[in-house]
Coordinates of C-alpha atoms in Angstrom, one line a residue:
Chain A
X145 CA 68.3 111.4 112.3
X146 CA 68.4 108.8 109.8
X147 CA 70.8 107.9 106.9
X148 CA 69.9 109.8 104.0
X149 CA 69.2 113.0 106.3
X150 CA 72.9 112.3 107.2
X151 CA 74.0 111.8 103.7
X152 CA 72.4 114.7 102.6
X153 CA 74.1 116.7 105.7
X154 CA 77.3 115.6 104.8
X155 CA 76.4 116.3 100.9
X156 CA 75.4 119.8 101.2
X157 CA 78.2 120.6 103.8
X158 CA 81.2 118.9 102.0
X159 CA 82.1 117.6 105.4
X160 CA 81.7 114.3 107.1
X161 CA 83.6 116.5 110.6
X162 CA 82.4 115.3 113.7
X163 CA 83.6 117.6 116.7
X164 CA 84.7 116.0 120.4
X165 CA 82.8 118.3 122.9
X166 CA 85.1 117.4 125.8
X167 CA 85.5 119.8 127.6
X168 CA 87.7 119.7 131.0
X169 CA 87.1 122.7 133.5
X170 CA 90.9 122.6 133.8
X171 CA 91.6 123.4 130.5
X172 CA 89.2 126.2 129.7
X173 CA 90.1 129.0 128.8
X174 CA 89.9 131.1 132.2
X175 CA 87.7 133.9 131.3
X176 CA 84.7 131.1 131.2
X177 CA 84.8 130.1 134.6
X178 CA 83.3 133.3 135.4
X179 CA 80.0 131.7 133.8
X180 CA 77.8 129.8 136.1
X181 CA 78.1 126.7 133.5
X182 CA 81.4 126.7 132.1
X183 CA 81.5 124.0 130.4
X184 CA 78.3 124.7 128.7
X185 CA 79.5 128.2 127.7
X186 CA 82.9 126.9 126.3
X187 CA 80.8 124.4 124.3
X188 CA 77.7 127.2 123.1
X189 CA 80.6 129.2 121.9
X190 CA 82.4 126.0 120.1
X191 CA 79.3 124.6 118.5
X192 CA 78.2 128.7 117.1
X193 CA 82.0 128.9 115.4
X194 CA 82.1 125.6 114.2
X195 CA 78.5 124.0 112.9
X196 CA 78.9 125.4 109.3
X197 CA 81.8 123.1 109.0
X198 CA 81.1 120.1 110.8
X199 CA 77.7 117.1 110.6
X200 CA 78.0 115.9 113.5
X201 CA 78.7 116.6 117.7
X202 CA 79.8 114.1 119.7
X203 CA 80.2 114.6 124.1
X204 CA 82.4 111.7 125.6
X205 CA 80.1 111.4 128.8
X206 CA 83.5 111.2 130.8
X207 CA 84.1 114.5 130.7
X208 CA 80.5 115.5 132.3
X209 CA 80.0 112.7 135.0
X210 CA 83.5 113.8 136.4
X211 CA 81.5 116.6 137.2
X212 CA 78.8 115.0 139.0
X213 CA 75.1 116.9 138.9
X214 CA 76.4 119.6 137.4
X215 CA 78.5 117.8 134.7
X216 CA 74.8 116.5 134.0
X217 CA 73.5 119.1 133.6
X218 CA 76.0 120.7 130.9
X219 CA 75.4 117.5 128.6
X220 CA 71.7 118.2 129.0
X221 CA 71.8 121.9 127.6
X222 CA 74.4 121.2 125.4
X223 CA 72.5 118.3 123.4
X224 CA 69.7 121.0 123.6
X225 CA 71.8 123.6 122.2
X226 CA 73.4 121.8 118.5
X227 CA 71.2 122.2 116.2
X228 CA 68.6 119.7 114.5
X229 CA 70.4 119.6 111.5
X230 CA 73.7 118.4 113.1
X231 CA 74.0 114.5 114.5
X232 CA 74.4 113.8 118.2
X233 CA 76.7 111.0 119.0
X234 CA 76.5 109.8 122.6
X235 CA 80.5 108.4 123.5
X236 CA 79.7 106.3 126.1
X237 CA 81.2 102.6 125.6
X238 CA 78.2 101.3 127.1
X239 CA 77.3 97.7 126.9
X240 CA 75.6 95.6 129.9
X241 CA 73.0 92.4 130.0
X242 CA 69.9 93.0 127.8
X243 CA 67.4 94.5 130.7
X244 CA 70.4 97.2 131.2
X245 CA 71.4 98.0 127.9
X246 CA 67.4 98.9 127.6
X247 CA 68.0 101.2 130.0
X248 CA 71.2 102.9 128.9
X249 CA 69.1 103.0 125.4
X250 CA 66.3 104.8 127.3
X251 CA 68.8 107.2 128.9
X252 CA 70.5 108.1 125.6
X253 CA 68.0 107.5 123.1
X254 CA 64.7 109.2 125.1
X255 CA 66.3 111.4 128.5
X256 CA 68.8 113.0 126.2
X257 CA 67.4 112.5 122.9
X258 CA 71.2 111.8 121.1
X259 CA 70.4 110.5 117.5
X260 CA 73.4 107.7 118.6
X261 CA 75.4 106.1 121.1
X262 CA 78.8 104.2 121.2
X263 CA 79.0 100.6 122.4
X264 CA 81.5 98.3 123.5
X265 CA 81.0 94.7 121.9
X266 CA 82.6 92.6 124.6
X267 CA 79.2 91.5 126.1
X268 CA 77.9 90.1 122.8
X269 CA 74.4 90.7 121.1
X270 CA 72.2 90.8 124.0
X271 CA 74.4 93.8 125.1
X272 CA 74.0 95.3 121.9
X273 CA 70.2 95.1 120.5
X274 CA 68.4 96.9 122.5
X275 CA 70.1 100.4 121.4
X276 CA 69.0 99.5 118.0
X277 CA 64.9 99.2 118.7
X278 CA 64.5 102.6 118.2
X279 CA 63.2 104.3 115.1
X280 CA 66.2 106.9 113.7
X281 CA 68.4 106.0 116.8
X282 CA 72.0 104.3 116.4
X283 CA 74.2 102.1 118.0
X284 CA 77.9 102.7 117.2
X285 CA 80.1 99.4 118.3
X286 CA 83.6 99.3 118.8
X287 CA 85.6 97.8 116.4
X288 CA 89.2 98.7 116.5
X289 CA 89.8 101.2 118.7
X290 CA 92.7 104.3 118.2
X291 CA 94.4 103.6 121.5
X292 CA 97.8 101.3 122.2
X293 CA 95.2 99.4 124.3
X294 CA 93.6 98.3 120.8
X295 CA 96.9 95.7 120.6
X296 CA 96.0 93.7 123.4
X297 CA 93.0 92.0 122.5
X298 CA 91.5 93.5 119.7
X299 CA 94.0 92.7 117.1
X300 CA 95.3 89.0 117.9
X301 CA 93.5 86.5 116.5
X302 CA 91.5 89.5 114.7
X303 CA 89.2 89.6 116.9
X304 CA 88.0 92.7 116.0
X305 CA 87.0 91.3 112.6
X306 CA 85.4 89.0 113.8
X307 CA 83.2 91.2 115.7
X308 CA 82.5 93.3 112.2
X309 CA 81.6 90.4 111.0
X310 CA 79.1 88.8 113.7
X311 CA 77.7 92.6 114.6
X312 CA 76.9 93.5 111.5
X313 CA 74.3 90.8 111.2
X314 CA 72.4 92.7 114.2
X315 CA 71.2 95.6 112.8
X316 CA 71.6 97.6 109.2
X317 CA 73.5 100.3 107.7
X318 CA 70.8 102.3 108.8
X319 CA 70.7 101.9 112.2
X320 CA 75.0 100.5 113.4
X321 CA 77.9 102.2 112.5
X322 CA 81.3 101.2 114.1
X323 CA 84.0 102.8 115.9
X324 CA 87.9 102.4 113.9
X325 CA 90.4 104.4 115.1
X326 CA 92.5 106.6 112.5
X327 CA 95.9 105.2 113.8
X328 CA 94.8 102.0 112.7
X329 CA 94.9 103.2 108.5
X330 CA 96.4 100.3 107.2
X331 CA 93.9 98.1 108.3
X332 CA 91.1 100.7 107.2
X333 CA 90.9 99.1 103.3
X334 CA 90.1 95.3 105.1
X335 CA 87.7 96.8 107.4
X336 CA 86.1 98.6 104.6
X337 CA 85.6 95.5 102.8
X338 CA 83.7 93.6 105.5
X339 CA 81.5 96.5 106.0
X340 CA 81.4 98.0 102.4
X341 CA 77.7 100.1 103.6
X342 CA 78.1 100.9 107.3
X343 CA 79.2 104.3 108.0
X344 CA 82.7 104.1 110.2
X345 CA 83.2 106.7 113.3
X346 CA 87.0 107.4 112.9
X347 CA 88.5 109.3 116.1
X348 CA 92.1 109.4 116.6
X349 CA 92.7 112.5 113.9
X350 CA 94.7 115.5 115.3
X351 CA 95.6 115.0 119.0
X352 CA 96.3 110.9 118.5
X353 CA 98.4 111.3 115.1
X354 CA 95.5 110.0 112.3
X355 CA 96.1 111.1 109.1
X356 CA 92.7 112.7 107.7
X357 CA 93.4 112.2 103.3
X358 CA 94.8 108.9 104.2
X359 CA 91.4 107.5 106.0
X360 CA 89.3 109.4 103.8
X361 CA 91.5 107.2 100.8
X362 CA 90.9 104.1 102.4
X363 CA 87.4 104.5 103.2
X364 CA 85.2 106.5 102.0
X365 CA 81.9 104.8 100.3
X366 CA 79.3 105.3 97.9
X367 CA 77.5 107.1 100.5
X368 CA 80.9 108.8 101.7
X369 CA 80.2 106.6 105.0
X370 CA 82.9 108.1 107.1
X371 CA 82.5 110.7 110.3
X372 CA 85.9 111.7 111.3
X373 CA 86.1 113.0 114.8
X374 CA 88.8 115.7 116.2
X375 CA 88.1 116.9 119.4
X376 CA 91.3 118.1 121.7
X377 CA 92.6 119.4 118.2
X378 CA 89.7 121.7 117.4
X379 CA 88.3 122.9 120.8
X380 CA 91.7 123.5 122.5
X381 CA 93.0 125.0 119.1
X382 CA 92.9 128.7 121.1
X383 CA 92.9 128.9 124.9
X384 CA 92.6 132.4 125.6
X385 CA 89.3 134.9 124.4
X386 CA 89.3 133.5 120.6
X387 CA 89.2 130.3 121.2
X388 CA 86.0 129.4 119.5
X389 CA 87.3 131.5 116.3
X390 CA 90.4 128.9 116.5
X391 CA 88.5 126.1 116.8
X392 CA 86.3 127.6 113.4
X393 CA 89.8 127.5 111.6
X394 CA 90.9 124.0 112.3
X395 CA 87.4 123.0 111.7
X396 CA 87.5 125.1 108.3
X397 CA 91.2 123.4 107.5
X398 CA 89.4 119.9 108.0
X399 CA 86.4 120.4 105.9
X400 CA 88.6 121.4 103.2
X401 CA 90.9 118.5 103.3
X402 CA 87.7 116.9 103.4
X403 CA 85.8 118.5 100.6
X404 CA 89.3 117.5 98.3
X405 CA 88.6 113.9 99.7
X406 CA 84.9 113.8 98.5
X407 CA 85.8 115.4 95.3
X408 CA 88.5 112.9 94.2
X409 CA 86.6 109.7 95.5
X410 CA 83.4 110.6 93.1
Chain B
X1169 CA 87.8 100.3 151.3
X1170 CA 91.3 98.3 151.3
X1171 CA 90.9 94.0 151.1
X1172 CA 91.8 93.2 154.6
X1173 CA 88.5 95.8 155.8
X1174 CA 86.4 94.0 152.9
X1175 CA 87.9 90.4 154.1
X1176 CA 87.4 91.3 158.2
X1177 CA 83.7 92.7 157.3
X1178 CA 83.1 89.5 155.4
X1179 CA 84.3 87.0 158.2
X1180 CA 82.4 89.3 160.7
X1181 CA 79.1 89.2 159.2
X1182 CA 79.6 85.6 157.4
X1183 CA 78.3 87.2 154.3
X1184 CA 79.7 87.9 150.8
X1185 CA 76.7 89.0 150.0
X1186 CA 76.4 91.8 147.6
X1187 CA 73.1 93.7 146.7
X1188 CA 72.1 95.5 143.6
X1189 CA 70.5 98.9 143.9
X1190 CA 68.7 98.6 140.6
X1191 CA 65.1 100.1 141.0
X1192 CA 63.2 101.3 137.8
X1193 CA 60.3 103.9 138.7
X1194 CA 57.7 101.8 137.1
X1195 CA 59.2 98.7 139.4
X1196 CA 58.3 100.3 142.7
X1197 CA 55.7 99.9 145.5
X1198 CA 53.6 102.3 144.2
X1199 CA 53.2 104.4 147.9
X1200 CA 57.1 105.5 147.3
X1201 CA 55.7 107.4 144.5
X1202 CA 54.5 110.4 146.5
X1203 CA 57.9 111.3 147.9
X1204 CA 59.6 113.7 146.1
X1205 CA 62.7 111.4 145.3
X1206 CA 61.0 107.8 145.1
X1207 CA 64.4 105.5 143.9
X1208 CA 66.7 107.2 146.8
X1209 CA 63.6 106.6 149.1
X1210 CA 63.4 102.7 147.8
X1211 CA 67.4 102.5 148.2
X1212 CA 67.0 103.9 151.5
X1213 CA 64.5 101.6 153.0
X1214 CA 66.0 98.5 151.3
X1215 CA 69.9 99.4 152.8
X1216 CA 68.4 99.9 156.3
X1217 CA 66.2 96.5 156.0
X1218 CA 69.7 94.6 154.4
X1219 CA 72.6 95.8 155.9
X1220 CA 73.3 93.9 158.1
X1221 CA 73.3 90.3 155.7
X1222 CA 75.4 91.7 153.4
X1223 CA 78.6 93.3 152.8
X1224 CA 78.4 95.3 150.0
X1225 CA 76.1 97.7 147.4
X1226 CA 76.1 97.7 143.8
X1227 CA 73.6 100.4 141.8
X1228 CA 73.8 100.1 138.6
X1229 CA 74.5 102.9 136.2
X1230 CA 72.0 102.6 133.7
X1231 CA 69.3 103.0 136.5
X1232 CA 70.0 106.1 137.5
X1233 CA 70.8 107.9 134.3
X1234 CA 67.9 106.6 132.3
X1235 CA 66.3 109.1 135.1
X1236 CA 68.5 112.0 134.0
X1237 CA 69.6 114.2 136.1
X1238 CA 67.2 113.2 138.8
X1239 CA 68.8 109.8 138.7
X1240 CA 72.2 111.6 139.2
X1241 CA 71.0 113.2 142.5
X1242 CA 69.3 110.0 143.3
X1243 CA 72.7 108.2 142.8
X1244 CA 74.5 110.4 144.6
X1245 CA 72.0 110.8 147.9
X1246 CA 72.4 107.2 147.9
X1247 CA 76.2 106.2 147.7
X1248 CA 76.3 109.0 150.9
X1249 CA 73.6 106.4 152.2
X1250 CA 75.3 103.2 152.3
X1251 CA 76.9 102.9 155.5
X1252 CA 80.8 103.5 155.2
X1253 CA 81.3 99.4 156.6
X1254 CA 80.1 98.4 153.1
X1255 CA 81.7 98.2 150.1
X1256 CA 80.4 99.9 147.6
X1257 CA 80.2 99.2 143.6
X1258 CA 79.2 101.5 140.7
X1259 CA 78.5 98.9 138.4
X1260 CA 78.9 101.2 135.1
X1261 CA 81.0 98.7 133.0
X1262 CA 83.1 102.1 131.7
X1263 CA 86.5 101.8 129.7
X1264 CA 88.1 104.4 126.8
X1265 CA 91.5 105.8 126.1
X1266 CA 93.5 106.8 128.8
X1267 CA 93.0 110.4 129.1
X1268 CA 89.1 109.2 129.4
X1269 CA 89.0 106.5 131.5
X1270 CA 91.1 108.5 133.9
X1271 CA 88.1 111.3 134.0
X1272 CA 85.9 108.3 134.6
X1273 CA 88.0 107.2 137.5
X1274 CA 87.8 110.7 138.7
X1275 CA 83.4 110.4 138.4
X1276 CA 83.3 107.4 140.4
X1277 CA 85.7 107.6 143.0
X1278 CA 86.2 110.7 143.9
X1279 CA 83.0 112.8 142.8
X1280 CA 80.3 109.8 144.0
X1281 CA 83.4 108.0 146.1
X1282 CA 82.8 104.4 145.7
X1283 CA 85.1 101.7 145.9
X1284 CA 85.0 100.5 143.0
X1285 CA 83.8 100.2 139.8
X1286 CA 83.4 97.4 137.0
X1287 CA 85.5 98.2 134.0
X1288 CA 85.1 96.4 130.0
X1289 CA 88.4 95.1 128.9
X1290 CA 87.8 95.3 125.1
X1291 CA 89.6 98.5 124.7
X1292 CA 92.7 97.2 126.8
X1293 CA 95.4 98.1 129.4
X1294 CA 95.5 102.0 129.0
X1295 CA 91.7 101.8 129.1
X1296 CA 92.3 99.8 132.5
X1297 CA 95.2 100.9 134.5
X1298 CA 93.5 105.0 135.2
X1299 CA 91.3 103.0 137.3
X1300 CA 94.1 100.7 139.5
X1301 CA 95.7 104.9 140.2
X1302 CA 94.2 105.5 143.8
X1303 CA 94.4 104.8 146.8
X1304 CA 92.3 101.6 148.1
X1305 CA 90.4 101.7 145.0
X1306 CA 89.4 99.0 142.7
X1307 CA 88.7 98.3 139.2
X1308 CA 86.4 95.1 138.4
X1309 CA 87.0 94.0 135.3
X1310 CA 84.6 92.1 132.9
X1311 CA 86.1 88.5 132.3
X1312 CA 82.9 86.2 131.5
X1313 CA 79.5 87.7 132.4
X1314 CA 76.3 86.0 132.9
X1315 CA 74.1 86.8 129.5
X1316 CA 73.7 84.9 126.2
X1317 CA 75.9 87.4 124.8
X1318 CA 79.0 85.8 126.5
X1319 CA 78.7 83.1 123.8
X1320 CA 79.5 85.4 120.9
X1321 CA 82.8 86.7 122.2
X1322 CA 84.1 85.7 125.3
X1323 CA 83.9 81.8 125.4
X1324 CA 85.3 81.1 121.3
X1325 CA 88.8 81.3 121.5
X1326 CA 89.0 81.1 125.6
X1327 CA 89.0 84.8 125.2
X1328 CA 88.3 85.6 128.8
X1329 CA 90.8 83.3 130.0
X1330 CA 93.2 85.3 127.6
X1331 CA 91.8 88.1 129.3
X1332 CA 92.2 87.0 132.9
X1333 CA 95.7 86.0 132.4
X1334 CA 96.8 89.4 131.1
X1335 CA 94.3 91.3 133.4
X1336 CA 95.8 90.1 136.4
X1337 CA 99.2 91.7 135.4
X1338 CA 97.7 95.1 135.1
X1339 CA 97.1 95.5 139.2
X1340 CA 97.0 93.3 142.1
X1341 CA 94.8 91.5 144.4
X1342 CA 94.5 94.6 146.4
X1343 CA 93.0 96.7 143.7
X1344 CA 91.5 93.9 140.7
X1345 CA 88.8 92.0 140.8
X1346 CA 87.1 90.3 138.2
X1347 CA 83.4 89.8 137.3
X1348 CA 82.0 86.3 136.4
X1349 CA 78.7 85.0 136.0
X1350 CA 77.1 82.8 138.4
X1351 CA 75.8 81.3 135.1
X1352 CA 79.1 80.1 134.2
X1353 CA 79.6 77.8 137.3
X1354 CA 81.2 75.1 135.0
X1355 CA 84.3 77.7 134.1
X1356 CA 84.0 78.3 137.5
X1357 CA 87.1 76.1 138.9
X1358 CA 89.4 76.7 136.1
X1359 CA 88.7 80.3 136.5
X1360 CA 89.7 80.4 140.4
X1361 CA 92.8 78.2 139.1
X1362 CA 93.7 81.2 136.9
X1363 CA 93.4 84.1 139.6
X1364 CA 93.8 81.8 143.0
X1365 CA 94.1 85.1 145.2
X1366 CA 91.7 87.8 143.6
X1367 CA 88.1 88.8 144.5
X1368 CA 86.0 87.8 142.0
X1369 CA 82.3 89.6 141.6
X1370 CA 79.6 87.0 140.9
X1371 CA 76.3 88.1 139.7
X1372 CA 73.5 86.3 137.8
X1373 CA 72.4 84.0 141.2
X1374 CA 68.8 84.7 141.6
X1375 CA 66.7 86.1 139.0
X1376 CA 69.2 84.8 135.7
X1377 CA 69.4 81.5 138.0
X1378 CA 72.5 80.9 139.1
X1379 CA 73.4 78.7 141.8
X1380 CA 74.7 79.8 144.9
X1381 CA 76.2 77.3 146.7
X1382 CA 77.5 75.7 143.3
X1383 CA 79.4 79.0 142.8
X1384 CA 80.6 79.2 146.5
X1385 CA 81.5 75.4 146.2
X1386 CA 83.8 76.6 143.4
X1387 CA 85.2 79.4 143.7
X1388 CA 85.8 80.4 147.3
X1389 CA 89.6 80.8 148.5
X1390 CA 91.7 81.1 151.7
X1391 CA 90.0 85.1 151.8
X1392 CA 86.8 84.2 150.5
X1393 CA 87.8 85.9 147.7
X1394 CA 83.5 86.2 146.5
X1395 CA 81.0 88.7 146.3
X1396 CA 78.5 87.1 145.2
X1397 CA 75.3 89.9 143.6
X1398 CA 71.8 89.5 143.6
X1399 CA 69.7 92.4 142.7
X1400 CA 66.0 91.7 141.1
X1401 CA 65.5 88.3 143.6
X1402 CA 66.5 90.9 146.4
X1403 CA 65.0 94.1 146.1
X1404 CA 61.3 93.1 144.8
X1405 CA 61.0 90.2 146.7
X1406 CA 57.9 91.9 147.7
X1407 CA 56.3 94.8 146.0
X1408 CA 53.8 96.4 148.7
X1409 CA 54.5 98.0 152.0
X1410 CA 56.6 95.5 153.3
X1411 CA 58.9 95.3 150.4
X1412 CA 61.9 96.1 152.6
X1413 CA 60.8 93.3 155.1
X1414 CA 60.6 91.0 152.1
X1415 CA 64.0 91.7 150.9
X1416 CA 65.6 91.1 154.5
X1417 CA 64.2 88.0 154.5
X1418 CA 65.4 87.0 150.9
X1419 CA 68.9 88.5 151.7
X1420 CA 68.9 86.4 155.4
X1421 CA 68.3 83.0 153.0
X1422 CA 71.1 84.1 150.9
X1423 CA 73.4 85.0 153.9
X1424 CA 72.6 81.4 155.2
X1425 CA 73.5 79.5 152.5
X1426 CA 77.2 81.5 152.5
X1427 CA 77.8 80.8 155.8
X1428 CA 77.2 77.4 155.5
X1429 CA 79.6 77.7 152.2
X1430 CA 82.2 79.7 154.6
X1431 CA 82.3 76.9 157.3
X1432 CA 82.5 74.0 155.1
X1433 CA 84.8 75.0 153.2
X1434 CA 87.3 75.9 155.8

């Protein structure tokens, strides 16, 4: 998908909502794991209650390898399953040496047809480039991430700017975004001024505390140029038989907040 | 695998060698095509012809699932392969908030049960620690890798030293290790200085032209404290029937050298 098919997405939808499809066979609700693909059931169900509110789907690939095979295999008939109209975000962290990257690229970008992946800067540009030779496709780097983790070496001696600032000479608004976390809100208005075009993945809404109207505030562009991702908050919403109609309300309750957002920005 | 085994295995076979499983479909002798699972088929011929020169196995990630699920099953027929005296190494250079990297440590050692698995520091020590949780388990973490990119991040600021020093307060020499590139052999010293007593994974000798007994020279300790990896110079050493012959004899040369390296230096 490329950027003004997202725009326009986001546009029609008044809703830049990006959903967290991790699901955990532990913490389904237990009627599903009478399905011969659990996970990909509890996900079919998610993504039927919940696309009408949300642009984008985004599977952390943790959750499926812990599952081997057959964790595999859920990711692969889930990315099937959202529709066209909806953009595909690969959460993955990957970054290796430029033959390897290619490869994750290929895996992500080809095998699985995601419109983008997520990728950890730490390896520098080598790491980085090949996910973004490919026409439509997008690399999504780490920036400033939502964890307490993100104090250890991403924010002394801003390093993390500096990597804004050095990654964003790789590629182009229309084929890099980058990952800030929504715990991190009061250094959203800086990072939005180093990157005033790129879109910004923001997880770390709902479950980790981020505060939706405050990131939208700080952040939004032109273009709106802002995915906020909830996943534990939406798709655990419900845990017994109406789960998915939960996770439709807290998706509806974002998309509103969201709507507000767009509407006062413009 | 716990670090005396890995230590006793290394003085018994006067190896640190440690081989990449990294075999791309269109890389392969083209008779391993007809079988109906031609990369575990490669792996398979290539662990029998080298086991015995080195002490440990490394596939890389990106390998396998740039196959898909295929490349899963390939993966996974494979780690069951590698004989249970060798180490074993999914290099997948994961890392993400706790509750993520902790499913991550689930995937690779206890689903596919390697030993270990290298781990990207950017997202710091809740993105780390899931992995130092079990048993005789290890996390390798990224300090300064072997590719151009290292320039852009690692080396301004003596970043990876920053790294090492804090890294090494996460776990212990029984269950940290950390990767630098044979590339870097001038950081070497100061680097084995910084973590006298851990392992420390050393690719880039071989095909991204490292030196060998430069590295060895530098960075070996009272345990041996190397693996050192080679993957491309290894495994297509030859490229027609006797490919596995071809990479026994490349891995022997290599095992030579580290003996020599082992009795010097002691």
């Amino acid at each position: 998908m490329n950027r003004s098919e997202l725009v326009n997405q986001i546009r029609l939808k008044e809703s830049f909502l990006c959903i967290g499809l991790d699901a955990e066979l532990t913490q389904l609700p237990a009627h599903l794991l009478d399905f011969s693909d659990p996970v990909f059931e509890f996900n079919r169900q998610i993504i039927d209650a919940t696309k009408n509110y949300c642009v984008a789907y985004k599977p952390n690939l943790a959750f499926y390898e812990a599952l081997g095979k057959k964790g595999w295999e859920s990711l692969e008939r889930t990315v099937d399953y959202i529709p066209k109209t909806h953009f595909t975000i690969a959460d993955a962290k990957r970054g290796d040496i430029g033959n390897t990257s290619r490869l994750y690229a290929k895996a992500f970008f080809e095998t699985l047809n995601f419109d983008a992946v997520t990728v950890a800067p730490y390896m520098g540009e080598d790491s980085v480039k090949p996910f973004l030779e490919f026409k439509d496709k997008w690399a999504i780097v780490l920036a400033l991430t939502s964890n307490k983790g993100a104090q250890d070496f991403q924010i002394p001696g801003d390093l993390y700017k500096h990597i804004l600032r050095k990654a964003q000479t790789w590629g182009t608004p229309e084929n890099l975004m980058f990952v800030v976390g929504a715990t991190q809100a009061d250094k959203l208005k800086e990072i939005r001024e180093l990157v005033p075009d790129h879109f910004l993945l923001v997880p770390g809404v709902g479950a980790q505390g981020g505060d939706l109207t405050e990131v939208a505030g700080s952040a939004l562009n032109k273009d709106v140029g802002l995915l906020i991702n909830a996943s534990r908050s939406i798709i655990y919403a419900g845990k017994e038989m109406d789960f998915a109609e939960k996770a439709a309300t807290e998706s509806i309750s974002m998309q509103r907040l969201m709507k507000i957002a767009m509407t006062t920005k413009s």
